[in-house]
Amino acid sequence: MLDHQTTSVRIASPGGPVTRKVLRTPLRDALPSEIPIIDVSTIFSSSVADRQNVARQVNDAATNMGFFYIKNHGIPSSLIQDINNAALRFYRQSPEKKLEADVAQSAHYNGYRAPNTLSLNPDEGIDVREAFSFTYDPRLDPQVASWQEIPAPIMEHIGIEHHHFSATAQIPGFKDAVVAYFQACLALARALTRTFALSLGLPETAFDSKVVYPDATLNMNYYPPIIRSPPADGNTRVSIGSHTDFQLFTILWQDAAGGLQVLNRDGQWINAKPIPGTFVVNIADCLQRITNDKYVSTIHRAQNWSGRERISLAFFWGFGLHEKCQVLDNCVAPGSSKKYEDIQCSEWLRQRVRDMTQLGED
């Protein structure tokens, strides 16, 4: 029962809306025990022991909060600076120019979303943000030798489009910066997928076949500042509403403005503040599902109270949509059972989108 010391947040889930009690306490920065910093440089090591050491740390973080920072990840700061600059050049254009890349022209969520069109959590109103999305394109994947030879049942779930780049061709270096960053994230995500396999006591190649043609999307989010006049619980307008991510995990870069907030197990919003040289990695719903709830997909949101514009780069990573999402046998404790049925990854994604849509219709 809620009282003057608590409020609540409601999010969409496959089982219907889920409500969490939230403490009316001031925001504070996350403790290292809540969101640890993991040095992942050795995930590329030839030493199995080195790779397993990182995997153990990932396991600890994934079963605790489901959020962690990674450092020494191998993505050059120059690539990050290039895409950050490209994003700012795009967003600082006139509204009319940005709308030339409108996502409405896309069948696969590629392109621009204008202000007042996004509401990730309808209970919290309209997100104070703009976004530009770029989905997986096998033509730009260095691991794909010939995209024309991809089997038809796989290609049914892959969208190859051009308008989002043709409509941004006037911005010097925009496509080059986005593609280079996306390719770097592909390599990092595939390496981390092996780390997650190891963390679950599986052969590190256990998921390799499922991410040959992954479900991967890059969201370049633009957050103008929110005027801050918060009550005790800080419950003002949101830059992006409270939610959990859909797939395996997300790799997030955030600039120095900050604003990412995570709901901890005590029901308290805490800041996942920017730490130079790191990414934030968070567990998403599909990974929680296949681990039979061993790994935790945690509610999070953003509020940009910095007084200046903010950029975040969210790289969402999942199994190919032609693959199946299945509970892992070794994540089912003796005497327990699988909590979830097998589901096609494409159906899982459709279901999660429906869940979010229906939340706003209640």
PDB file of N, CA, C and O in Angstrom, residues 245-275:
ATOM      1  N   ASP A 245      14.468  -2.633 -21.334  1.00  0.00           N
ATOM      2  CA  ASP A 245      14.781  -2.873 -22.744  1.00  0.00           C
ATOM      3  C   ASP A 245      14.329  -4.281 -23.141  1.00  0.00           C
ATOM      4  O   ASP A 245      14.120  -5.152 -22.298  1.00  0.00           O
ATOM      5  N   PHE A 246      14.200  -4.508 -24.453  1.00  0.00           N
ATOM      6  CA  PHE A 246      13.518  -5.706 -24.930  1.00  0.00           C
ATOM      7  C   PHE A 246      14.413  -6.924 -25.131  1.00  0.00           C
ATOM      8  O   PHE A 246      13.978  -8.051 -24.920  1.00  0.00           O
ATOM      9  N   GLN A 247      15.646  -6.722 -25.606  1.00  0.00           N
ATOM     10  CA  GLN A 247      16.390  -7.847 -26.139  1.00  0.00           C
ATOM     11  C   GLN A 247      17.408  -8.419 -25.148  1.00  0.00           C
ATOM     12  O   GLN A 247      17.084  -8.627 -23.990  1.00  0.00           O
ATOM     13  N   LEU A 248      18.639  -8.693 -25.589  1.00  0.00           N
ATOM     14  CA  LEU A 248      19.631  -9.301 -24.696  1.00  0.00           C
ATOM     15  C   LEU A 248      20.268  -8.284 -23.764  1.00  0.00           C
ATOM     16  O   LEU A 248      20.219  -8.401 -22.541  1.00  0.00           O
ATOM     17  N   PHE A 249      20.901  -7.282 -24.353  1.00  0.00           N
ATOM     18  CA  PHE A 249      21.514  -6.229 -23.546  1.00  0.00           C
ATOM     19  C   PHE A 249      21.663  -4.974 -24.390  1.00  0.00           C
ATOM     20  O   PHE A 249      21.520  -5.001 -25.622  1.00  0.00           O
ATOM     21  N   THR A 250      21.946  -3.875 -23.704  1.00  0.00           N
ATOM     22  CA  THR A 250      22.115  -2.579 -24.349  1.00  0.00           C
ATOM     23  C   THR A 250      23.484  -2.026 -23.967  1.00  0.00           C
ATOM     24  O   THR A 250      23.915  -2.146 -22.817  1.00  0.00           O
ATOM     25  N   ILE A 251      24.165  -1.433 -24.941  1.00  0.00           N
ATOM     26  CA  ILE A 251      25.430  -0.737 -24.716  1.00  0.00           C
ATOM     27  C   ILE A 251      25.150   0.753 -24.891  1.00  0.00           C
ATOM     28  O   ILE A 251      24.769   1.194 -25.977  1.00  0.00           O
ATOM     29  N   LEU A 252      25.303   1.518 -23.836  1.00  0.00           N
ATOM     30  CA  LEU A 252      24.941   2.934 -23.856  1.00  0.00           C
ATOM     31  C   LEU A 252      26.152   3.823 -23.632  1.00  0.00           C
ATOM     32  O   LEU A 252      26.880   3.656 -22.648  1.00  0.00           O
ATOM     33  N   TRP A 253      26.330   4.779 -24.540  1.00  0.00           N
ATOM     34  CA  TRP A 253      27.267   5.872 -24.287  1.00  0.00           C
ATOM     35  C   TRP A 253      26.434   7.102 -23.957  1.00  0.00           C
ATOM     36  O   TRP A 253      25.433   7.390 -24.615  1.00  0.00           O
ATOM     37  N   GLN A 254      26.847   7.823 -22.921  1.00  0.00           N
ATOM     38  CA  GLN A 254      26.173   9.068 -22.566  1.00  0.00           C
ATOM     39  C   GLN A 254      27.205  10.177 -22.423  1.00  0.00           C
ATOM     40  O   GLN A 254      28.316   9.947 -21.948  1.00  0.00           O
ATOM     41  N   ASP A 255      26.830  11.365 -22.843  1.00  0.00           N
ATOM     42  CA  ASP A 255      27.765  12.485 -22.713  1.00  0.00           C
ATOM     43  C   ASP A 255      27.807  12.966 -21.264  1.00  0.00           C
ATOM     44  O   ASP A 255      27.190  12.374 -20.367  1.00  0.00           O
ATOM     45  N   ALA A 256      28.526  14.044 -21.031  1.00  0.00           N
ATOM     46  CA  ALA A 256      28.779  14.489 -19.658  1.00  0.00           C
ATOM     47  C   ALA A 256      27.566  15.116 -18.985  1.00  0.00           C
ATOM     48  O   ALA A 256      27.594  15.376 -17.776  1.00  0.00           O
ATOM     49  N   ALA A 257      26.482  15.354 -19.725  1.00  0.00           N
ATOM     50  CA  ALA A 257      25.307  16.011 -19.133  1.00  0.00           C
ATOM     51  C   ALA A 257      24.629  15.147 -18.080  1.00  0.00           C
ATOM     52  O   ALA A 257      24.063  15.650 -17.111  1.00  0.00           O
ATOM     53  N   GLY A 258      24.661  13.834 -18.269  1.00  0.00           N
ATOM     54  CA  GLY A 258      24.044  12.928 -17.301  1.00  0.00           C
ATOM     55  C   GLY A 258      22.529  12.914 -17.406  1.00  0.00           C
ATOM     56  O   GLY A 258      21.927  13.586 -18.248  1.00  0.00           O
ATOM     57  N   GLY A 259      21.902  12.127 -16.538  1.00  0.00           N
ATOM     58  CA  GLY A 259      20.437  12.057 -16.530  1.00  0.00           C
ATOM     59  C   GLY A 259      19.884  10.648 -16.461  1.00  0.00           C
ATOM     60  O   GLY A 259      18.695  10.463 -16.192  1.00  0.00           O
ATOM     61  N   LEU A 260      20.721   9.629 -16.676  1.00  0.00           N
ATOM     62  CA  LEU A 260      20.263   8.242 -16.596  1.00  0.00           C
ATOM     63  C   LEU A 260      19.988   7.869 -15.145  1.00  0.00           C
ATOM     64  O   LEU A 260      20.830   8.081 -14.273  1.00  0.00           O
ATOM     65  N   GLN A 261      18.812   7.297 -14.901  1.00  0.00           N
ATOM     66  CA  GLN A 261      18.414   6.888 -13.554  1.00  0.00           C
ATOM     67  C   GLN A 261      17.963   5.433 -13.581  1.00  0.00           C
ATOM     68  O   GLN A 261      17.281   4.989 -14.513  1.00  0.00           O
ATOM     69  N   VAL A 262      18.332   4.702 -12.550  1.00  0.00           N
ATOM     70  CA  VAL A 262      18.033   3.270 -12.432  1.00  0.00           C
ATOM     71  C   VAL A 262      17.255   3.041 -11.150  1.00  0.00           C
ATOM     72  O   VAL A 262      17.574   3.621 -10.103  1.00  0.00           O
ATOM     73  N   LEU A 263      16.222   2.204 -11.208  1.00  0.00           N
ATOM     74  CA  LEU A 263      15.426   1.889 -10.023  1.00  0.00           C
ATOM     75  C   LEU A 263      16.041   0.683  -9.323  1.00  0.00           C
ATOM     76  O   LEU A 263      16.004  -0.432  -9.845  1.00  0.00           O
ATOM     77  N   ASN A 264      16.629   0.905  -8.149  1.00  0.00           N
ATOM     78  CA  ASN A 264      17.315  -0.195  -7.475  1.00  0.00           C
ATOM     79  C   ASN A 264      16.320  -1.127  -6.780  1.00  0.00           C
ATOM     80  O   ASN A 264      15.107  -0.900  -6.782  1.00  0.00           O
ATOM     81  N   ARG A 265      16.846  -2.172  -6.173  1.00  0.00           N
ATOM     82  CA  ARG A 265      15.971  -3.188  -5.586  1.00  0.00           C
ATOM     83  C   ARG A 265      15.198  -2.684  -4.381  1.00  0.00           C
ATOM     84  O   ARG A 265      14.175  -3.263  -4.005  1.00  0.00           O
ATOM     85  N   ASP A 266      15.667  -1.611  -3.772  1.00  0.00           N
ATOM     86  CA  ASP A 266      14.954  -1.026  -2.635  1.00  0.00           C
ATOM     87  C   ASP A 266      13.836  -0.091  -3.081  1.00  0.00           C
ATOM     88  O   ASP A 266      13.119   0.465  -2.245  1.00  0.00           O
ATOM     89  N   GLY A 267      13.720   0.098  -4.418  1.00  0.00           N
ATOM     90  CA  GLY A 267      12.696   1.009  -4.926  1.00  0.00           C
ATOM     91  C   GLY A 267      13.117   2.464  -4.882  1.00  0.00           C
ATOM     92  O   GLY A 267      12.288   3.367  -4.732  1.00  0.00           O
ATOM     93  N   GLN A 268      14.409   2.705  -5.058  1.00  0.00           N
ATOM     94  CA  GLN A 268      14.940   4.066  -5.018  1.00  0.00           C
ATOM     95  C   GLN A 268      15.581   4.396  -6.362  1.00  0.00           C
ATOM     96  O   GLN A 268      16.355   3.611  -6.909  1.00  0.00           O
ATOM     97  N   TRP A 269      15.228   5.557  -6.905  1.00  0.00           N
ATOM     98  CA  TRP A 269      15.885   6.016  -8.123  1.00  0.00           C
ATOM     99  C   TRP A 269      17.309   6.450  -7.787  1.00  0.00           C
ATOM    100  O   TRP A 269      17.526   7.237  -6.867  1.00  0.00           O
ATOM    101  N   ILE A 270      18.288   5.932  -8.552  1.00  0.00           N
ATOM    102  CA  ILE A 270      19.677   6.311  -8.360  1.00  0.00           C
ATOM    103  C   ILE A 270      20.270   6.724  -9.703  1.00  0.00           C
ATOM    104  O   ILE A 270      19.856   6.251 -10.759  1.00  0.00           O
ATOM    105  N   ASN A 271      21.248   7.615  -9.647  1.00  0.00           N
ATOM    106  CA  ASN A 271      21.892   8.117 -10.864  1.00  0.00           C
ATOM    107  C   ASN A 271      22.978   7.161 -11.343  1.00  0.00           C
ATOM    108  O   ASN A 271      23.862   6.783 -10.570  1.00  0.00           O
ATOM    109  N   ALA A 272      22.915   6.811 -12.617  1.00  0.00           N
ATOM    110  CA  ALA A 272      24.035   6.135 -13.275  1.00  0.00           C
ATOM    111  C   ALA A 272      24.818   7.231 -13.989  1.00  0.00           C
ATOM    112  O   ALA A 272      24.675   7.448 -15.191  1.00  0.00           O
ATOM    113  N   LYS A 273      25.626   7.937 -13.222  1.00  0.00           N
ATOM    114  CA  LYS A 273      26.269   9.148 -13.733  1.00  0.00           C
ATOM    115  C   LYS A 273      27.284   8.809 -14.828  1.00  0.00           C
ATOM    116  O   LYS A 273      27.829   7.696 -14.864  1.00  0.00           O
ATOM    117  N   PRO A 274      27.559   9.746 -15.721  1.00  0.00           N
ATOM    118  CA  PRO A 274      28.565   9.509 -16.756  1.00  0.00           C
ATOM    119  C   PRO A 274      29.948   9.328 -16.133  1.00  0.00           C
ATOM    120  O   PRO A 274      30.341  10.088 -15.243  1.00  0.00           O
ATOM    121  N   ILE A 275      30.663   8.320 -16.588  1.00  0.00           N
ATOM    122  CA  ILE A 275      32.051   8.095 -16.173  1.00  0.00           C
ATOM    123  C   ILE A 275      32.897   8.089 -17.437  1.00  0.00           C
ATOM    124  O   ILE A 275      32.692   7.253 -18.322  1.00  0.00           O
TER     125      ILE A 275
END
